[in-house]
mmCIF file of C-alpha atoms in Angstrom:
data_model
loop_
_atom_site.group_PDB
_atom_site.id
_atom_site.type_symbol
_atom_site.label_atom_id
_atom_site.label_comp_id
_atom_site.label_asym_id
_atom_site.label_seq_id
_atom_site.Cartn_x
_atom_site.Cartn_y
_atom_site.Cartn_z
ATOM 1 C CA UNK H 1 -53.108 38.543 52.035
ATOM 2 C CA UNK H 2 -54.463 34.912 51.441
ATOM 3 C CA UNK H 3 -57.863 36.050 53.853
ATOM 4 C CA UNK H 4 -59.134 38.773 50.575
ATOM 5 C CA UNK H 5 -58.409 36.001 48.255
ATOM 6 C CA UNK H 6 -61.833 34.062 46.701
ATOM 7 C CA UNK H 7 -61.902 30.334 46.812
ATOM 8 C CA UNK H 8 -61.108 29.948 42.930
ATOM 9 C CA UNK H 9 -58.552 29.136 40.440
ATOM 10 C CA UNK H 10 -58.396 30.708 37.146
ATOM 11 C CA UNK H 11 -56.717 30.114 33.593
ATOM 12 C CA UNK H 12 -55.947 33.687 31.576
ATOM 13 C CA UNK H 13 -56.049 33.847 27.839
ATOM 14 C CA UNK H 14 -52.345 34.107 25.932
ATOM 15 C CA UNK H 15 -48.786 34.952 26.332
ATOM 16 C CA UNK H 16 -49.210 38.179 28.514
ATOM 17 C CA UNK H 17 -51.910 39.329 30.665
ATOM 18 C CA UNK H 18 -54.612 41.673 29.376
ATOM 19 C CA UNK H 19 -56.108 44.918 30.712
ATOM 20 C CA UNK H 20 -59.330 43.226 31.219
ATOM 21 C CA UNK H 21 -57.805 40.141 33.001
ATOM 22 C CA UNK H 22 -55.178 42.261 35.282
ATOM 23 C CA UNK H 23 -58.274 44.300 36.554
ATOM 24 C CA UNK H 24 -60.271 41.133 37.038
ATOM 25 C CA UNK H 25 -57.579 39.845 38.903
ATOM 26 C CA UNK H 26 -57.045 43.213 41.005
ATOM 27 C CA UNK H 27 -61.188 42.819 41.808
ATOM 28 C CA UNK H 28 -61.711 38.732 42.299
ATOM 29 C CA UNK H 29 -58.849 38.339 43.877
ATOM 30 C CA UNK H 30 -58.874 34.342 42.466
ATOM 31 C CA UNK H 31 -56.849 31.567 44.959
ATOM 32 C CA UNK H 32 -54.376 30.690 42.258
ATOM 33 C CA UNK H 33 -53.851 30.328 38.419
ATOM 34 C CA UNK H 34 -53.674 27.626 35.884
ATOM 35 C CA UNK H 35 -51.291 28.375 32.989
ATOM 36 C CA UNK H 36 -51.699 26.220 29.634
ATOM 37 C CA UNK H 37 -49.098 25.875 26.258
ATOM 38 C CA UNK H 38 -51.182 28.962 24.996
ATOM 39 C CA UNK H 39 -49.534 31.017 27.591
ATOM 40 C CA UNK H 40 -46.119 29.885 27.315
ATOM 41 C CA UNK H 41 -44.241 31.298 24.503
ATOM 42 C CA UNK H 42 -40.755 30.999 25.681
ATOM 43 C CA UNK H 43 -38.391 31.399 28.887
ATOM 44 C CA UNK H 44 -38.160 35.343 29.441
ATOM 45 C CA UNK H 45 -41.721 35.650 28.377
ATOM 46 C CA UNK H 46 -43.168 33.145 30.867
ATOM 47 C CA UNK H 47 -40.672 34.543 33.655
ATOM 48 C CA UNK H 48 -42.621 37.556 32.980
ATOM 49 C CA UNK H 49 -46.292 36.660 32.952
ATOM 50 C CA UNK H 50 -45.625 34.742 36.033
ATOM 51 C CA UNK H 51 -43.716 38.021 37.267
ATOM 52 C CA UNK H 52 -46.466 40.055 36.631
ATOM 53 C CA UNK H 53 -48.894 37.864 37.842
ATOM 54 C CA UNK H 54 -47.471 37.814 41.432
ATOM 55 C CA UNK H 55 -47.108 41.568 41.459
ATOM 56 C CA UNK H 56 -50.882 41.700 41.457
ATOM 57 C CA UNK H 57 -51.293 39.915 44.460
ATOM 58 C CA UNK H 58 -47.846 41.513 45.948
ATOM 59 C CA UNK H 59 -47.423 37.712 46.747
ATOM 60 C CA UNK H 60 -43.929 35.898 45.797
ATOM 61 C CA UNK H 61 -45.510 32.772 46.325
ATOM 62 C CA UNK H 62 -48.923 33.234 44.732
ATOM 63 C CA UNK H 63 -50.076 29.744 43.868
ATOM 64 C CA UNK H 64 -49.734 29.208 40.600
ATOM 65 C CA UNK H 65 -50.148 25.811 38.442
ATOM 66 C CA UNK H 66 -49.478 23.847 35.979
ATOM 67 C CA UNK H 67 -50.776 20.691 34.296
ATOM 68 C CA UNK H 68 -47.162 18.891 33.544
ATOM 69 C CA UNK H 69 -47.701 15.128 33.242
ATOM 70 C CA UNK H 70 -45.609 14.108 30.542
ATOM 71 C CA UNK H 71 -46.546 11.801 28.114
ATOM 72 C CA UNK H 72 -49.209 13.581 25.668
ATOM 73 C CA UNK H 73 -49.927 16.017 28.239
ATOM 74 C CA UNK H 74 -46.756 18.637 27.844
ATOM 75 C CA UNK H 75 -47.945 22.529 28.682
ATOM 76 C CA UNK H 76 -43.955 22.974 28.380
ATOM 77 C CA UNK H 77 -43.714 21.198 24.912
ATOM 78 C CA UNK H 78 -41.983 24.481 23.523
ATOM 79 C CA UNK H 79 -38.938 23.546 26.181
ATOM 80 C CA UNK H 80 -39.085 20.089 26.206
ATOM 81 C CA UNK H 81 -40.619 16.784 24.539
ATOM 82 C CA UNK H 82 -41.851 14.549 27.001
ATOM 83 C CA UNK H 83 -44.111 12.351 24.108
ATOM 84 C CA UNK H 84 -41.992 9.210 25.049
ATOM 85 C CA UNK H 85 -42.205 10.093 29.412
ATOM 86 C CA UNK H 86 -46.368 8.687 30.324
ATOM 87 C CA UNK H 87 -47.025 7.266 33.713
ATOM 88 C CA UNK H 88 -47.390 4.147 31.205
ATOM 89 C CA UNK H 89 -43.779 4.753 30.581
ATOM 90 C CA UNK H 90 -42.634 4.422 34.013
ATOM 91 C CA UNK H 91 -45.131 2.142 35.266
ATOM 92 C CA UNK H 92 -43.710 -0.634 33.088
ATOM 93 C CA UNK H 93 -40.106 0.623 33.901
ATOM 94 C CA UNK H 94 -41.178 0.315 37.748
ATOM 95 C CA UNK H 95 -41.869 -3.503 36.755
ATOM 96 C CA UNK H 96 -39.031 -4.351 35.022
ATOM 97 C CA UNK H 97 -36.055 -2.478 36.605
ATOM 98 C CA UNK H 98 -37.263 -1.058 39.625
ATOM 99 C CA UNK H 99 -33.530 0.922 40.253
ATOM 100 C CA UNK H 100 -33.497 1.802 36.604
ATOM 101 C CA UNK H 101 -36.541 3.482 37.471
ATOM 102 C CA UNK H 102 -36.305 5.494 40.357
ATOM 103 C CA UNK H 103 -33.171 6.630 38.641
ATOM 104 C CA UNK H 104 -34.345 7.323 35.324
ATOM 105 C CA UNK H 105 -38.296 9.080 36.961
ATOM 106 C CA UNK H 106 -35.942 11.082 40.010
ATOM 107 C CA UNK H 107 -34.016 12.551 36.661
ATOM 108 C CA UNK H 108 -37.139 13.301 34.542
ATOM 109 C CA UNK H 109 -39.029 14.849 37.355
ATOM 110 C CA UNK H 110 -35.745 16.747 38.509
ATOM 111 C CA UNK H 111 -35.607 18.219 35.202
ATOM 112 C CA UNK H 112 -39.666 19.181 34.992
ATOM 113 C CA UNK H 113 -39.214 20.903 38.451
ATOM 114 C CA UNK H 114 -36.133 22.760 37.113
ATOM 115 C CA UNK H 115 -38.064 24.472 34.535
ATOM 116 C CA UNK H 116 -41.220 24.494 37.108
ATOM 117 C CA UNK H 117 -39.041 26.911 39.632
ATOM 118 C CA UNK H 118 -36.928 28.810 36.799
ATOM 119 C CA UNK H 119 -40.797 29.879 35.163
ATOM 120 C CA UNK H 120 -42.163 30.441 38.642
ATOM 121 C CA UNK H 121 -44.624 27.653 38.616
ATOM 122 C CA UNK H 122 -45.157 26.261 42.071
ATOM 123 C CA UNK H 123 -47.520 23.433 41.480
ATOM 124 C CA UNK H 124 -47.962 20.984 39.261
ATOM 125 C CA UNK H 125 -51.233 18.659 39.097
ATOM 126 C CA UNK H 126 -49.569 15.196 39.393
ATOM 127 C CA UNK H 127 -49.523 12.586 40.192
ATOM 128 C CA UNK H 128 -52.232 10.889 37.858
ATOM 129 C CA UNK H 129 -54.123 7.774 40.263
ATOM 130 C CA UNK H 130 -56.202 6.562 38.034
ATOM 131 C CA UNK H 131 -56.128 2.735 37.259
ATOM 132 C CA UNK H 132 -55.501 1.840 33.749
ATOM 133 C CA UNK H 133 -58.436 -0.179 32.339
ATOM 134 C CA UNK H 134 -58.422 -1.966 28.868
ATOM 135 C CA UNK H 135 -62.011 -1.392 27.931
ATOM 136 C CA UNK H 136 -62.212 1.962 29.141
ATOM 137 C CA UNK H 137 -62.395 6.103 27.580
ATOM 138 C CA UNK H 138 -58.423 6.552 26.608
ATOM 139 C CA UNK H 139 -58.689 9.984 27.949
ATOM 140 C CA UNK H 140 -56.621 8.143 30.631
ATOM 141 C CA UNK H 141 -54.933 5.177 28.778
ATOM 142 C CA UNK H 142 -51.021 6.034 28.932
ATOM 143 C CA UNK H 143 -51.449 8.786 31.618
ATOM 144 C CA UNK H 144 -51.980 5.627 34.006
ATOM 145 C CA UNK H 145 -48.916 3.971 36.158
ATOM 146 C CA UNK H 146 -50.468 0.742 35.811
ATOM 147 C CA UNK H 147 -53.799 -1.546 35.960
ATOM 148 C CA UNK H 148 -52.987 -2.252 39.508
ATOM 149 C CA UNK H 149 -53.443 0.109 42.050
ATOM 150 C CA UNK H 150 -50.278 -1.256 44.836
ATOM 151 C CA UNK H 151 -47.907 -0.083 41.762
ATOM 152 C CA UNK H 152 -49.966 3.091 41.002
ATOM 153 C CA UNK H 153 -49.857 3.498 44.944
ATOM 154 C CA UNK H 154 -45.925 3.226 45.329
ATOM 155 C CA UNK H 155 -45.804 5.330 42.214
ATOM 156 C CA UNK H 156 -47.720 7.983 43.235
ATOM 157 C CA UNK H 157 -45.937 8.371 46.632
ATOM 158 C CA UNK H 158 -42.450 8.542 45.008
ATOM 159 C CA UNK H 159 -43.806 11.263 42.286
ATOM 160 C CA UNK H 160 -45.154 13.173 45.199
ATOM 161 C CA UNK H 161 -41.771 12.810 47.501
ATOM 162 C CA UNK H 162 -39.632 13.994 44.588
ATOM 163 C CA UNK H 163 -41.656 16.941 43.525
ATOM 164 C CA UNK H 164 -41.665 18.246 46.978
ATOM 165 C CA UNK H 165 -37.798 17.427 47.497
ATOM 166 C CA UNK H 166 -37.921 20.406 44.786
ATOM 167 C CA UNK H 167 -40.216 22.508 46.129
ATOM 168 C CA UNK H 168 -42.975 22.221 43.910
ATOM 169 C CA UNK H 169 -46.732 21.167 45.122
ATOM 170 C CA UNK H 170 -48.633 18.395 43.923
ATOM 171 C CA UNK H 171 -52.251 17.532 43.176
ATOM 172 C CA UNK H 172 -53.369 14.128 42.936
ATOM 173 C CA UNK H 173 -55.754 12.990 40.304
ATOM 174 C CA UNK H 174 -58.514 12.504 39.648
ATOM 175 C CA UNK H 175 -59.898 11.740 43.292
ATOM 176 C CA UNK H 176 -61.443 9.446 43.529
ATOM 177 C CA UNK H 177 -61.051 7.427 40.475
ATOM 178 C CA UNK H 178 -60.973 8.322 36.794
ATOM 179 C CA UNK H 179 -60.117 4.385 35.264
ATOM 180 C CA UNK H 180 -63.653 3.117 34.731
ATOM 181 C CA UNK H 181 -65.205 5.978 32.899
ATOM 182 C CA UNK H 182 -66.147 4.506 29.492
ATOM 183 C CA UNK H 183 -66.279 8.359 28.275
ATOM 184 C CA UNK H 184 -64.123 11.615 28.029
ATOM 185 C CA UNK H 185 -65.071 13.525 30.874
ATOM 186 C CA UNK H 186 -64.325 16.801 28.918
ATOM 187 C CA UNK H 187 -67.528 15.205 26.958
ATOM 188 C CA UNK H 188 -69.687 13.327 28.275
ATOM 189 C CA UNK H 189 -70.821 12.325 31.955
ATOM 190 C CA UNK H 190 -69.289 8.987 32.459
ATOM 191 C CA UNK H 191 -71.224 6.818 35.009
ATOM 192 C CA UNK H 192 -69.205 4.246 36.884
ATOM 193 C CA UNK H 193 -71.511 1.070 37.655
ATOM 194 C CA UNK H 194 -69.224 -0.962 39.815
ATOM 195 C CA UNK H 195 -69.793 -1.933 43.097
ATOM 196 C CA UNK H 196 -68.411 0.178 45.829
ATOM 197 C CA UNK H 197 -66.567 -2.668 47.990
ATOM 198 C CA UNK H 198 -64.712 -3.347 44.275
ATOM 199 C CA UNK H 199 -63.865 0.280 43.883
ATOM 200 C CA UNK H 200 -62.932 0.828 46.979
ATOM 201 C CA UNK H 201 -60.228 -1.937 46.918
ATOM 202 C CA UNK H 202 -59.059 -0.797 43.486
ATOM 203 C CA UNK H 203 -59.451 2.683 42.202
ATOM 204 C CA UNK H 204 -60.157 4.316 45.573
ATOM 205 C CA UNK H 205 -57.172 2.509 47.005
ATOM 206 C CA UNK H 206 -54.853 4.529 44.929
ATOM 207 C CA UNK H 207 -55.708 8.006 46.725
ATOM 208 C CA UNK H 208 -54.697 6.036 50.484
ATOM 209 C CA UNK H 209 -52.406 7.893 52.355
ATOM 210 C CA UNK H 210 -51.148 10.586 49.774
ATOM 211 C CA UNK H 211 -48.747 13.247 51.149
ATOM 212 C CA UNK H 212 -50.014 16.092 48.326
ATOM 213 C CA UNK H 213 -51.433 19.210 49.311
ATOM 214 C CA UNK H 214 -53.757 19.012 46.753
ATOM 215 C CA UNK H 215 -55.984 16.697 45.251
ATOM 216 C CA UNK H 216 -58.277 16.940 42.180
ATOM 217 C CA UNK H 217 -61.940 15.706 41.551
ATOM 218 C CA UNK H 218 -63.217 13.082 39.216
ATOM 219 C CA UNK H 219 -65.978 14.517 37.374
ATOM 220 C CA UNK H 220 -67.478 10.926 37.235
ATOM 221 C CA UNK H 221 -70.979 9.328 39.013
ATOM 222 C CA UNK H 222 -70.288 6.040 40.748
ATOM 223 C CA UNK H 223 -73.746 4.797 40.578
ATOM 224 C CA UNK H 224 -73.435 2.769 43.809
ATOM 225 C CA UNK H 225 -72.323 5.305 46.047
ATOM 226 C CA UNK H 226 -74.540 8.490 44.796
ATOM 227 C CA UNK H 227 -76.820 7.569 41.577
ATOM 228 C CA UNK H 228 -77.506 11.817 40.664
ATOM 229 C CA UNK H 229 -74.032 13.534 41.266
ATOM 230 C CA UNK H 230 -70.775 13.478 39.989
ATOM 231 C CA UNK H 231 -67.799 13.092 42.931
ATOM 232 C CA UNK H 232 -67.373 17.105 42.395
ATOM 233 C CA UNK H 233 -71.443 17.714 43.004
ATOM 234 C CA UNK H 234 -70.927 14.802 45.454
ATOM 235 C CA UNK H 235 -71.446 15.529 49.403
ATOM 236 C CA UNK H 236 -71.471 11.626 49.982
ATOM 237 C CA UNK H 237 -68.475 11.186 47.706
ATOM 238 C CA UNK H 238 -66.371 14.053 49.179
ATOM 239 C CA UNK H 239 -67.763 12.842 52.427
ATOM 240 C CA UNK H 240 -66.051 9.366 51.349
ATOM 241 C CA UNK H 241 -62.926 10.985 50.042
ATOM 242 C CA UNK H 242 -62.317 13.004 53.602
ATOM 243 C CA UNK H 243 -63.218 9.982 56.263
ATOM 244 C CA UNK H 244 -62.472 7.001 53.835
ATOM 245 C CA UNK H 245 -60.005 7.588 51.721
ATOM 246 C CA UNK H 246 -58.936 10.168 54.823
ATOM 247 C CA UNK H 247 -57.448 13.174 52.199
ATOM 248 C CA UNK H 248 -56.972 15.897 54.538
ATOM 249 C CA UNK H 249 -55.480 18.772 53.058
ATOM 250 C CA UNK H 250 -57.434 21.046 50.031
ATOM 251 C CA UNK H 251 -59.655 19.083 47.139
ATOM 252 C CA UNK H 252 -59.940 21.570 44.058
ATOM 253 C CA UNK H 253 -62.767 20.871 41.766
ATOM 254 C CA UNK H 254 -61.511 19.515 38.087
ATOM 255 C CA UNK H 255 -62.174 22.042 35.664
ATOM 256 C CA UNK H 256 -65.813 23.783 36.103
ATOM 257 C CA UNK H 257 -66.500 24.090 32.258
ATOM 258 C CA UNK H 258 -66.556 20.443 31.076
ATOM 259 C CA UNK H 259 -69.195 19.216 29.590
ATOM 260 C CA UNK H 260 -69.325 16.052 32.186
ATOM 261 C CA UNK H 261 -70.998 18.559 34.597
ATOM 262 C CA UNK H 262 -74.437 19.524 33.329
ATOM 263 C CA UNK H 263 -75.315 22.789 34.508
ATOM 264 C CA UNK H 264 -74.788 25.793 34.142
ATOM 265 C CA UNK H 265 -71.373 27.632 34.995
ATOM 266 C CA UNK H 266 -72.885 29.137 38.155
ATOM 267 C CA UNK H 267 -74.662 25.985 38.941
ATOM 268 C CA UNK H 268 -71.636 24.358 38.341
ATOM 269 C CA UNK H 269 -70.069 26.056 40.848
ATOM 270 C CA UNK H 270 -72.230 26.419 43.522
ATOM 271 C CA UNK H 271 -72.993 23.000 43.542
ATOM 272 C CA UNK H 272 -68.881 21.984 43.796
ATOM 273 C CA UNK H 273 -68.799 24.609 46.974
ATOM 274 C CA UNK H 274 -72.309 22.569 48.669
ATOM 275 C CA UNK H 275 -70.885 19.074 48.020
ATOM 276 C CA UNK H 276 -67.480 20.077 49.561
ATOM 277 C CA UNK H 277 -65.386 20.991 47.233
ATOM 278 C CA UNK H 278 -62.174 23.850 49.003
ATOM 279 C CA UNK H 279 -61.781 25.547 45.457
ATOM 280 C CA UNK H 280 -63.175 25.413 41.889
ATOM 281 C CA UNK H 281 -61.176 25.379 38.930
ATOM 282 C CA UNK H 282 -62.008 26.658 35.554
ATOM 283 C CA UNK H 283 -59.642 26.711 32.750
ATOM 284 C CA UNK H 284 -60.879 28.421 29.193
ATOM 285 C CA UNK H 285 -60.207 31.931 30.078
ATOM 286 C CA UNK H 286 -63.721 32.508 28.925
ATOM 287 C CA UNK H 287 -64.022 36.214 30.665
ATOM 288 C CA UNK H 288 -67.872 35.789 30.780
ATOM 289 C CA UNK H 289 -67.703 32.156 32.662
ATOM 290 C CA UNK H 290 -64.612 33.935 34.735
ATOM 291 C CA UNK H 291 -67.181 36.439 35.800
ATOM 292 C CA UNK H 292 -69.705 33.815 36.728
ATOM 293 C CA UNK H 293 -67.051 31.824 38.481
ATOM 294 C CA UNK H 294 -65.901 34.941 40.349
ATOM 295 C CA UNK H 295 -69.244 35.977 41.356
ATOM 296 C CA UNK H 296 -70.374 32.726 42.944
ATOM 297 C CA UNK H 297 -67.014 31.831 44.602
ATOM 298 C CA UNK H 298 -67.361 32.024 48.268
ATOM 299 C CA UNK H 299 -63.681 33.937 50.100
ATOM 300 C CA UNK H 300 -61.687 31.629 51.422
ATOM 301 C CA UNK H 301 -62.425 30.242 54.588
ATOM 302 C CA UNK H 302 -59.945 29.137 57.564
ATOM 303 C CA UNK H 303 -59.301 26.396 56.585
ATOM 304 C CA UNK H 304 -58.093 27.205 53.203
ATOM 305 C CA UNK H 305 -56.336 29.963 54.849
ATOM 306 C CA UNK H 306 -54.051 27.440 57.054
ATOM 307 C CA UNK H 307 -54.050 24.752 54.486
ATOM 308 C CA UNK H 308 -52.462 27.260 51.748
ATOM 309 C CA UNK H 309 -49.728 28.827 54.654
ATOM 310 C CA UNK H 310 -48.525 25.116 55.410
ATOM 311 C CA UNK H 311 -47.778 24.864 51.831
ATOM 312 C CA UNK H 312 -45.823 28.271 51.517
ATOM 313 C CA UNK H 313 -43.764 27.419 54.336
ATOM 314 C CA UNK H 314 -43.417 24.303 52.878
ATOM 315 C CA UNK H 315 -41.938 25.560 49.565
ATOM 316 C CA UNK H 316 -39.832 28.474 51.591
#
């Protein structure tokens, strides 16, 4: 039942799951979890895990995810090599042969969902949204569509459609606004000094109107907006992302662990659950932070409850 579940998403250690994790999982009861190239060793071993993970919950659709961009960022890189297939990649393919594109991204993300739905992976956190920017950390660089956030826009909408055409969820990245962060998040705590009328006709603008069930958080300050908190800490920036940007459905925390967020795990989390955060992501499989994560993860509330059915009878 989705009402016992907490309001967290977890990442598990290797290849098959542990004593340790399958009773944590029996007792916390997370939302969902993450799965990483250290759990994927190949087809029938995957089909398992994910098997074995959904038998815990007695759930066929247990939410389970995936971070499959392409480009540099390939969890499936023992199936496939996507090195050449960024959101640069298309982005510049969307500008210079716009039906050569929709062809040639429909095929690539047909064949990323095939493998999604043959694993039993059910979401995938795409779309990136971020603006490219020249001067900025590369730990966006060629995961961005584009510098300009109308192509990024019409991008992102088609990468959404065609995921779902194939059952498989989406979560929209990083909300709202990764492109200006001089630093690597997973870091540092980059600290966005542009004005917000600018951002909000330019980064911001990218997250508009996004059919995805899930969005992610930037873990970024935008000095002009709220000067002490990152957009995950953020009340006035998830504030902004609900009645401005108007996302609607469930906002997920980026991962909990990295070093842009400078507390500690459980302040970490507690703070993402004040500021308005749905769930709260954390990724090492560090059974310690797990714990801490676990502890201090509120159960899922009503509105997660009919947020999470809409997308099972979505990908029935």
């Amino acid at each position: 039942m989705i009402k016992h579940r907490k309001a967290f998403i977890t990442g598990i250690k290797g290849t098959v799951l542990t004593k340790r994790e399958k009773n944590f999982l029996n007792k916390n009861k997370p939302w969902g979890i993450i799965l990483f190239s250290r759990n994927i060793k190949n087809f029938n071993q995957i089909k398992k895990l994910t098997s074995d993970i959904r038998k815990i919950f007695k759930d066929k659709k247990y939410p389970i995810l995936i971070d499959q961009e392409g480009g540099r960022v390939n969890r499936l890189n023992k199936f496939i090599d996507t090195s050449l297939f960024s959101g640069k990649y298309f982005g510049k393919l969307f500008l210079n042969d716009k039906k050569k594109f929709f062809s040639d991204y429909s095929f690539f993300i047909e064949k990323i969902c095939n493998i999604l739905n043959d694993i039993g992976v059910n979401i995938n956190t795409v779309p990136v949204l971020d603006l490219y920017k020249k001067n900025s950390s590369s730990v966006i660089g060629d995961r961005a569509y584009s510098s300009r956030s109308k192509i990024v826009s019409k991008i992102g909408d088609f990468c959404i459609k065609t995921f779902s055409k194939q059952k498989i969820g989406t979560v929209i990245k990083h909300i709202p606004g990764h492109g200006l962060a001089k630093v690597d998040s997973h870091k540092l705590t980059p600290t966005v000094y542009t004005n917000s009328k600018i951002l909000f006709k330019n980064d911001f603008n990218c997250f508009k109107k996004k059919k995805s069930f899930f969005s992610m958080t930037a873990h970024i300050i935008y000095k002009d907006i709220d000067p002490l908190n990152t957009a995950t800490h953020s009340v006035k920036i998830i504030e902004l992302i609900r009645n401005k940007i108007k996302f609607r459905n469930i906002i997920i925390s980026d991962d909990i662990s990295m070093k842009a967020l400078k507390f500690s795990i459980k302040i970490n989390t507690q703070k993402a659950f004040i500021a308005g955060c749905n769930l709260v992501l954390h990724c090492n499989a560090n059974y310690r932070e797990m714990m801490i994560v676990a502890e201090n993860s509120p159960l899922v509330d009503n509105f997660i409850i009919k947020k999470t059915s809409q997308f099972y009878k979505f990908i029935s």
